[in-house]
């Protein structure tokens, strides 16, 4: 019960601080992406964390380099990763 309370507080403060796009993007997109390429819960957690962290660093670098807003850039990077993996998965299925 305490875990749900803490998660709710963190999400609500995050939405107020950085906005709903960034918070819900970082909650959903890495999980959706990891779900497409993993089967177990441990690989799912690890891959999801790696995707979120990598997209965060890449998005921060791109936003700094090209003077773009950080939040939408991070979400754009996550979306690009999701679309590329989805297209890769479809192309692998079509080749079989």
Short mmCIF file of C-alpha atoms in Angstrom, two decimals:
data_model
loop_
_atom_site.label_atom_id
_atom_site.label_comp_id
_atom_site.label_asym_id
_atom_site.label_seq_id
_atom_site.Cartn_x
_atom_site.Cartn_y
_atom_site.Cartn_z
CA UNK A 1 0.00 0.00 0.00
CA UNK A 2 2.86 2.34 0.83
CA UNK A 3 4.42 1.63 -2.57
CA UNK A 4 1.27 2.78 -4.38
CA UNK A 5 1.17 5.94 -2.28
CA UNK A 6 4.79 6.76 -3.08
CA UNK A 7 4.28 6.06 -6.80
CA UNK A 8 1.21 8.30 -6.85
CA UNK A 9 3.04 11.14 -5.12
CA UNK A 10 6.05 10.87 -7.43
CA UNK A 11 3.87 10.84 -10.55
CA UNK A 12 1.76 13.78 -9.41
CA UNK A 13 4.81 15.89 -8.52
CA UNK A 14 6.46 14.88 -11.78
CA UNK A 15 3.43 15.92 -13.80
CA UNK A 16 3.39 19.28 -12.04
CA UNK A 17 7.14 19.76 -12.49
CA UNK A 18 8.01 18.55 -16.00
CA UNK A 19 4.61 17.92 -17.53
CA UNK A 20 2.44 14.97 -18.42
CA UNK A 21 4.10 14.28 -21.79
CA UNK A 22 7.48 13.50 -20.25
CA UNK A 23 6.17 11.59 -17.24
CA UNK A 24 3.74 9.36 -19.09
CA UNK A 25 6.14 8.99 -22.01
CA UNK A 26 8.86 7.68 -19.71
CA UNK A 27 6.36 5.45 -17.93
CA UNK A 28 4.90 3.84 -21.04
CA UNK A 29 7.27 3.91 -24.01
CA UNK A 30 10.26 2.03 -22.47
CA UNK A 31 7.88 -0.60 -21.09
CA UNK A 32 6.11 -1.05 -24.43
CA UNK A 33 9.44 -1.29 -26.24
CA UNK A 34 10.89 -3.79 -23.76
CA UNK A 35 7.74 -5.90 -23.92
CA UNK A 36 8.20 -6.35 -27.66
CA UNK A 37 11.67 -7.87 -27.30
CA UNK A 38 11.67 -9.73 -23.95
CA UNK A 39 9.78 -12.65 -22.45
CA UNK A 40 10.55 -12.79 -18.70
CA UNK A 41 10.02 -10.18 -16.00
CA UNK A 42 13.72 -9.75 -15.11
CA UNK A 43 14.87 -9.12 -18.71
CA UNK A 44 11.83 -6.86 -19.13
CA UNK A 45 12.85 -4.71 -16.16
CA UNK A 46 16.49 -4.54 -17.23
CA UNK A 47 15.79 -3.76 -20.90
CA UNK A 48 13.16 -1.18 -20.00
CA UNK A 49 15.58 0.58 -17.65
CA UNK A 50 18.37 0.52 -20.22
CA UNK A 51 16.10 1.93 -22.94
CA UNK A 52 14.85 4.72 -20.68
CA UNK A 53 18.36 5.61 -19.51
CA UNK A 54 19.88 5.53 -22.99
CA UNK A 55 17.07 7.63 -24.46
CA UNK A 56 17.45 10.08 -21.61
CA UNK A 57 21.17 10.59 -22.22
CA UNK A 58 20.81 10.70 -26.01
CA UNK A 59 17.88 13.12 -25.78
CA UNK A 60 19.76 15.36 -23.37
CA UNK A 61 22.78 15.45 -25.65
CA UNK A 62 20.69 16.23 -28.74
CA UNK A 63 18.71 18.91 -26.92
CA UNK A 64 21.92 20.52 -25.68
CA UNK A 65 23.66 20.28 -29.04
CA UNK A 66 20.78 21.68 -31.12
CA UNK A 67 19.23 23.94 -28.43
CA UNK A 68 15.93 22.05 -28.26
CA UNK A 69 13.62 21.51 -25.26
CA UNK A 70 14.79 18.48 -23.30
CA UNK A 71 11.47 16.80 -22.45
CA UNK A 72 10.00 16.56 -25.94
CA UNK A 73 13.41 15.59 -27.34
CA UNK A 74 13.63 12.68 -24.89
CA UNK A 75 10.15 11.51 -25.82
CA UNK A 76 10.96 11.84 -29.53
CA UNK A 77 14.05 9.63 -29.05
CA UNK A 78 11.96 7.06 -27.15
CA UNK A 79 9.35 7.11 -29.91
CA UNK A 80 12.00 6.65 -32.60
CA UNK A 81 13.41 3.65 -30.72
CA UNK A 82 9.91 2.18 -30.39
CA UNK A 83 9.08 2.65 -34.08
CA UNK A 84 12.43 1.24 -35.24
CA UNK A 85 12.07 -1.87 -33.08
CA UNK A 86 8.48 -2.34 -34.23
CA UNK A 87 9.48 -2.06 -37.89
CA UNK A 88 12.39 -4.43 -37.28
CA UNK A 89 10.09 -6.95 -35.67
CA UNK A 90 7.65 -6.72 -38.59
CA UNK A 91 10.45 -7.15 -41.15
CA UNK A 92 11.74 -10.22 -39.32
CA UNK A 93 8.25 -11.75 -39.35
CA UNK A 94 7.85 -11.05 -43.07
CA UNK A 95 11.17 -12.76 -43.90
CA UNK A 96 10.07 -16.03 -42.26
#
